[in-house]
Amino acid sequence: FPSHDSMAKEAIVKYAQPNYIKKKNGIPNDPFYSQQWHLPHIGMPTVWDEFSGDTIVRVSVIDSGVNSNLTDLSSIIEASWQWDYENGDSIADDVEGHGTIIAGIIGAIANNSIGVSGISPKVRIVPLKSSPANSIDISAAMTRAQQSGSRIINCSYGGYIREPIEEDKISWLNTQGILVICSAGNNANNNNLS
């Protein structure tokens, strides 16, 4: 075979070069992605090159609710499973903003040129509003999360008292193959319960 250099000199050949292999680029086009310093820090662009999430995965967010009108979140909300334990209704709207931020970190739609990018931008979010958080409502929300088919439950509320009702519920959920993630708090306290 002739080399690409010798082929390039032929009048009938316009281009002669190696066939370079291109890699995918996992960097989203969302305008506030550049402010999400944590995503490159934990290697998300490399992960997104291989896998960007799955629409069959549900994540329940037990928090202050979720603003389901945001374009970055509206199409990933599992509206039929959301619940507001504060008001006793099926609209887990967020007037505080915290739950919306958490839902966005988890699953905001990526590459839509709007807002931010979530870690798993194809995931489905089940908003469960428990604000102010209390043990009875949280336990009920965890049960609803399990019933919804959520494989992950995010609990972004604080507290430094061991609560047997919550510990028992989390242990039971773990036996069901459900991952429960709880915040460590913002006060630099030792939260190790073992």
mmCIF file of C-alpha atoms in Angstrom:
data_model
loop_
_atom_site.group_PDB
_atom_site.id
_atom_site.type_symbol
_atom_site.label_atom_id
_atom_site.label_comp_id
_atom_site.label_asym_id
_atom_site.label_seq_id
_atom_site.Cartn_x
_atom_site.Cartn_y
_atom_site.Cartn_z
ATOM 1 C CA PHE A 1 0.000 0.000 0.000
ATOM 2 C CA PRO A 2 1.276 3.468 -0.741
ATOM 3 C CA SER A 3 1.886 5.770 2.203
ATOM 4 C CA HIS A 4 -0.520 8.604 2.864
ATOM 5 C CA ASP A 5 2.325 11.044 2.055
ATOM 6 C CA SER A 6 2.813 9.588 -1.451
ATOM 7 C CA MET A 7 -0.960 9.411 -2.028
ATOM 8 C CA ALA A 8 -1.341 13.063 -1.044
ATOM 9 C CA LYS A 9 0.985 14.026 -3.930
ATOM 10 C CA GLU A 10 -1.303 12.433 -6.539
ATOM 11 C CA ALA A 11 -3.526 14.884 -8.438
ATOM 12 C CA ILE A 12 -6.657 12.752 -8.043
ATOM 13 C CA VAL A 13 -6.316 12.544 -4.243
ATOM 14 C CA LYS A 14 -7.668 15.507 -2.346
ATOM 15 C CA TYR A 15 -6.929 14.210 1.180
ATOM 16 C CA ALA A 16 -4.688 11.466 2.450
ATOM 17 C CA GLN A 17 -4.317 11.074 6.161
ATOM 18 C CA PRO A 18 -4.595 8.445 8.851
ATOM 19 C CA ASN A 19 -8.119 7.578 9.984
ATOM 20 C CA TYR A 20 -7.958 9.102 13.469
ATOM 21 C CA ILE A 21 -10.293 7.711 16.116
ATOM 22 C CA LYS A 22 -12.280 10.359 17.947
ATOM 23 C CA LYS A 23 -13.354 10.052 21.558
ATOM 24 C CA LYS A 24 -16.666 11.269 22.865
ATOM 25 C CA ASN A 25 -16.610 14.433 24.928
ATOM 26 C CA GLY A 26 -18.640 14.208 28.122
ATOM 27 C CA ILE A 27 -18.609 17.952 28.809
ATOM 28 C CA PRO A 28 -22.195 19.288 28.708
ATOM 29 C CA ASN A 29 -23.257 22.499 26.971
ATOM 30 C CA ASP A 30 -25.283 23.787 29.938
ATOM 31 C CA PRO A 31 -24.376 27.427 30.736
ATOM 32 C CA PHE A 32 -23.707 26.922 34.457
ATOM 33 C CA TYR A 33 -21.695 23.736 34.023
ATOM 34 C CA SER A 34 -18.481 25.771 34.386
ATOM 35 C CA GLN A 35 -19.569 26.643 37.939
ATOM 36 C CA GLN A 36 -20.105 22.983 38.821
ATOM 37 C CA TRP A 37 -16.467 22.491 39.861
ATOM 38 C CA HIS A 38 -17.322 19.255 41.643
ATOM 39 C CA LEU A 39 -18.294 17.357 38.490
ATOM 40 C CA PRO A 40 -14.827 17.349 36.846
ATOM 41 C CA HIS A 41 -13.304 16.907 40.303
ATOM 42 C CA ILE A 42 -15.061 13.536 40.709
ATOM 43 C CA GLY A 43 -14.407 12.558 37.091
ATOM 44 C CA MET A 44 -17.931 12.889 35.692
ATOM 45 C CA PRO A 45 -16.905 13.901 32.119
ATOM 46 C CA THR A 46 -15.010 10.608 31.831
ATOM 47 C CA VAL A 47 -17.974 8.695 33.261
ATOM 48 C CA TRP A 48 -20.391 10.435 30.869
ATOM 49 C CA ASP A 49 -18.231 9.297 27.946
ATOM 50 C CA GLU A 50 -19.263 5.746 28.839
ATOM 51 C CA PHE A 51 -22.631 6.110 30.591
ATOM 52 C CA SER A 52 -24.979 9.043 31.173
ATOM 53 C CA GLY A 53 -27.616 7.411 33.321
ATOM 54 C CA ASP A 54 -30.700 5.324 32.795
ATOM 55 C CA THR A 55 -34.349 6.371 32.648
ATOM 56 C CA ILE A 56 -35.447 3.248 34.514
ATOM 57 C CA VAL A 57 -33.583 4.290 37.671
ATOM 58 C CA ARG A 58 -35.700 6.164 40.211
ATOM 59 C CA VAL A 59 -34.215 8.260 42.977
ATOM 60 C CA SER A 60 -36.461 9.489 45.789
ATOM 61 C CA VAL A 61 -35.485 12.854 47.251
ATOM 62 C CA ILE A 62 -36.743 13.339 50.817
ATOM 63 C CA ASP A 63 -36.323 17.048 51.356
ATOM 64 C CA SER A 64 -38.212 20.345 51.017
ATOM 65 C CA GLY A 65 -39.916 19.238 47.787
ATOM 66 C CA VAL A 66 -38.895 19.871 44.172
ATOM 67 C CA ASN A 67 -39.860 22.672 41.803
ATOM 68 C CA SER A 68 -41.181 20.540 38.969
ATOM 69 C CA ASN A 69 -41.707 23.595 36.722
ATOM 70 C CA LEU A 70 -37.975 24.019 36.074
ATOM 71 C CA THR A 71 -37.054 22.962 32.542
ATOM 72 C CA ASP A 72 -34.008 21.064 33.848
ATOM 73 C CA LEU A 73 -36.267 18.917 36.066
ATOM 74 C CA SER A 74 -39.819 18.955 34.687
ATOM 75 C CA SER A 75 -39.504 15.913 32.426
ATOM 76 C CA ILE A 76 -37.754 13.694 34.994
ATOM 77 C CA ILE A 77 -40.249 14.098 37.867
ATOM 78 C CA GLU A 78 -42.315 11.010 38.717
ATOM 79 C CA ALA A 79 -45.420 13.051 39.491
ATOM 80 C CA SER A 80 -47.617 10.049 40.291
ATOM 81 C CA TRP A 81 -45.391 9.115 43.258
ATOM 82 C CA GLN A 82 -44.602 12.531 44.735
ATOM 83 C CA TRP A 83 -46.071 13.361 48.145
ATOM 84 C CA ASP A 84 -46.072 16.324 50.522
ATOM 85 C CA TYR A 85 -46.009 15.067 54.119
ATOM 86 C CA GLU A 86 -46.214 18.615 55.466
ATOM 87 C CA ASN A 87 -49.507 19.448 53.734
ATOM 88 C CA GLY A 88 -50.845 15.926 53.174
ATOM 89 C CA ASP A 89 -51.252 16.211 49.408
ATOM 90 C CA SER A 90 -49.747 14.922 46.170
ATOM 91 C CA ILE A 91 -47.937 18.118 45.155
ATOM 92 C CA ALA A 92 -44.444 18.170 46.649
ATOM 93 C CA ASP A 93 -43.685 21.750 45.604
ATOM 94 C CA ASP A 94 -40.570 23.416 46.981
ATOM 95 C CA VAL A 95 -40.851 26.844 48.574
ATOM 96 C CA GLU A 96 -37.440 26.626 50.279
ATOM 97 C CA GLY A 97 -35.333 25.596 47.276
ATOM 98 C CA HIS A 98 -33.128 23.008 48.979
ATOM 99 C CA GLY A 99 -34.844 19.927 47.564
ATOM 100 C CA THR A 100 -34.788 21.438 44.087
ATOM 101 C CA ILE A 101 -31.032 21.991 44.347
ATOM 102 C CA ILE A 102 -30.519 18.385 45.487
ATOM 103 C CA ALA A 103 -32.720 17.024 42.668
ATOM 104 C CA GLY A 104 -30.734 19.136 40.193
ATOM 105 C CA ILE A 105 -27.396 17.848 41.480
ATOM 106 C CA ILE A 106 -28.686 14.308 41.088
ATOM 107 C CA GLY A 107 -30.468 14.471 37.758
ATOM 108 C CA ALA A 108 -30.785 17.836 35.996
ATOM 109 C CA ILE A 109 -31.081 17.262 32.268
ATOM 110 C CA ALA A 110 -27.714 17.740 30.559
ATOM 111 C CA ASN A 111 -26.907 19.149 27.130
ATOM 112 C CA ASN A 112 -30.091 21.174 26.809
ATOM 113 C CA SER A 113 -28.243 24.541 26.935
ATOM 114 C CA ILE A 114 -30.188 25.408 30.112
ATOM 115 C CA GLY A 115 -29.046 25.688 33.719
ATOM 116 C CA VAL A 116 -26.854 22.934 35.138
ATOM 117 C CA SER A 117 -26.013 19.279 34.551
ATOM 118 C CA GLY A 118 -26.986 16.503 36.936
ATOM 119 C CA ILE A 119 -24.704 13.620 37.841
ATOM 120 C CA SER A 120 -27.135 11.156 36.250
ATOM 121 C CA PRO A 121 -29.122 13.240 33.752
ATOM 122 C CA LYS A 122 -31.499 10.468 32.690
ATOM 123 C CA VAL A 123 -32.621 9.386 36.144
ATOM 124 C CA ARG A 124 -36.237 9.764 37.325
ATOM 125 C CA ILE A 125 -36.858 11.822 40.502
ATOM 126 C CA VAL A 126 -39.565 11.056 43.090
ATOM 127 C CA PRO A 127 -40.044 14.205 45.240
ATOM 128 C CA LEU A 128 -41.086 13.445 48.817
ATOM 129 C CA LYS A 129 -41.549 16.623 50.826
ATOM 130 C CA SER A 130 -40.860 16.343 54.523
ATOM 131 C CA SER A 131 -40.039 19.820 55.709
ATOM 132 C CA PRO A 132 -39.760 20.346 58.561
ATOM 133 C CA ALA A 133 -38.405 16.803 58.743
ATOM 134 C CA ASN A 134 -39.674 14.521 61.516
ATOM 135 C CA SER A 135 -39.144 10.823 62.189
ATOM 136 C CA ILE A 136 -42.694 9.659 61.425
ATOM 137 C CA ASP A 137 -42.929 11.497 58.086
ATOM 138 C CA ILE A 138 -39.423 10.423 57.071
ATOM 139 C CA SER A 139 -40.228 6.783 57.798
ATOM 140 C CA ALA A 140 -43.448 7.083 55.771
ATOM 141 C CA ALA A 141 -41.537 8.786 52.930
ATOM 142 C CA MET A 142 -38.969 5.980 52.901
ATOM 143 C CA THR A 143 -41.782 3.429 52.640
ATOM 144 C CA ARG A 144 -43.350 5.363 49.754
ATOM 145 C CA ALA A 145 -39.935 5.573 48.065
ATOM 146 C CA GLN A 146 -39.598 1.794 48.259
ATOM 147 C CA GLN A 147 -43.132 1.318 46.920
ATOM 148 C CA SER A 148 -42.373 3.668 43.993
ATOM 149 C CA GLY A 149 -39.579 1.393 42.831
ATOM 150 C CA SER A 150 -36.821 3.803 43.804
ATOM 151 C CA ARG A 151 -33.442 2.064 44.011
ATOM 152 C CA ILE A 152 -31.849 5.077 45.716
ATOM 153 C CA ILE A 153 -33.200 7.331 48.458
ATOM 154 C CA ASN A 154 -31.533 10.664 49.184
ATOM 155 C CA CYS A 155 -32.134 12.180 52.631
ATOM 156 C CA SER A 156 -30.749 15.715 52.780
ATOM 157 C CA TYR A 157 -31.823 16.820 56.209
ATOM 158 C CA GLY A 158 -29.859 17.294 59.399
ATOM 159 C CA GLY A 159 -29.914 15.920 62.884
ATOM 160 C CA TYR A 160 -27.463 14.465 65.332
ATOM 161 C CA ILE A 161 -29.668 12.222 67.465
ATOM 162 C CA ARG A 162 -29.818 8.488 66.863
ATOM 163 C CA GLU A 163 -33.340 7.583 65.875
ATOM 164 C CA PRO A 164 -34.188 3.861 66.070
ATOM 165 C CA ILE A 165 -37.230 4.211 63.793
ATOM 166 C CA GLU A 166 -35.049 5.677 61.046
ATOM 167 C CA GLU A 167 -32.130 3.293 61.614
ATOM 168 C CA ASP A 168 -34.447 0.271 61.461
ATOM 169 C CA LYS A 169 -36.120 1.568 58.288
ATOM 170 C CA ILE A 170 -32.751 2.157 56.589
ATOM 171 C CA SER A 171 -31.527 -1.305 57.591
ATOM 172 C CA TRP A 172 -34.696 -2.873 56.176
ATOM 173 C CA LEU A 173 -34.404 -0.866 52.941
ATOM 174 C CA ASN A 174 -30.808 -2.068 52.563
ATOM 175 C CA THR A 175 -32.034 -5.681 52.746
ATOM 176 C CA GLN A 176 -34.371 -4.797 49.859
ATOM 177 C CA GLY A 177 -31.409 -3.647 47.744
ATOM 178 C CA ILE A 178 -32.156 0.042 48.174
ATOM 179 C CA LEU A 179 -29.281 2.453 48.725
ATOM 180 C CA VAL A 180 -30.085 5.161 51.285
ATOM 181 C CA ILE A 181 -27.830 8.218 51.234
ATOM 182 C CA CYS A 182 -27.994 10.660 54.149
ATOM 183 C CA SER A 183 -26.299 14.023 54.411
ATOM 184 C CA ALA A 184 -23.428 14.428 56.838
ATOM 185 C CA GLY A 185 -24.533 17.914 57.859
ATOM 186 C CA ASN A 186 -22.802 21.254 57.597
ATOM 187 C CA ASN A 187 -21.355 21.594 61.093
ATOM 188 C CA ALA A 188 -18.201 19.429 60.855
ATOM 189 C CA ASN A 189 -19.566 17.097 63.548
ATOM 190 C CA ASN A 190 -18.573 13.455 63.813
ATOM 191 C CA ASN A 191 -21.691 11.653 62.563
ATOM 192 C CA ASN A 192 -20.306 8.117 62.835
ATOM 193 C CA LEU A 193 -23.059 6.130 64.522
ATOM 194 C CA SER A 194 -21.091 2.899 64.937
#
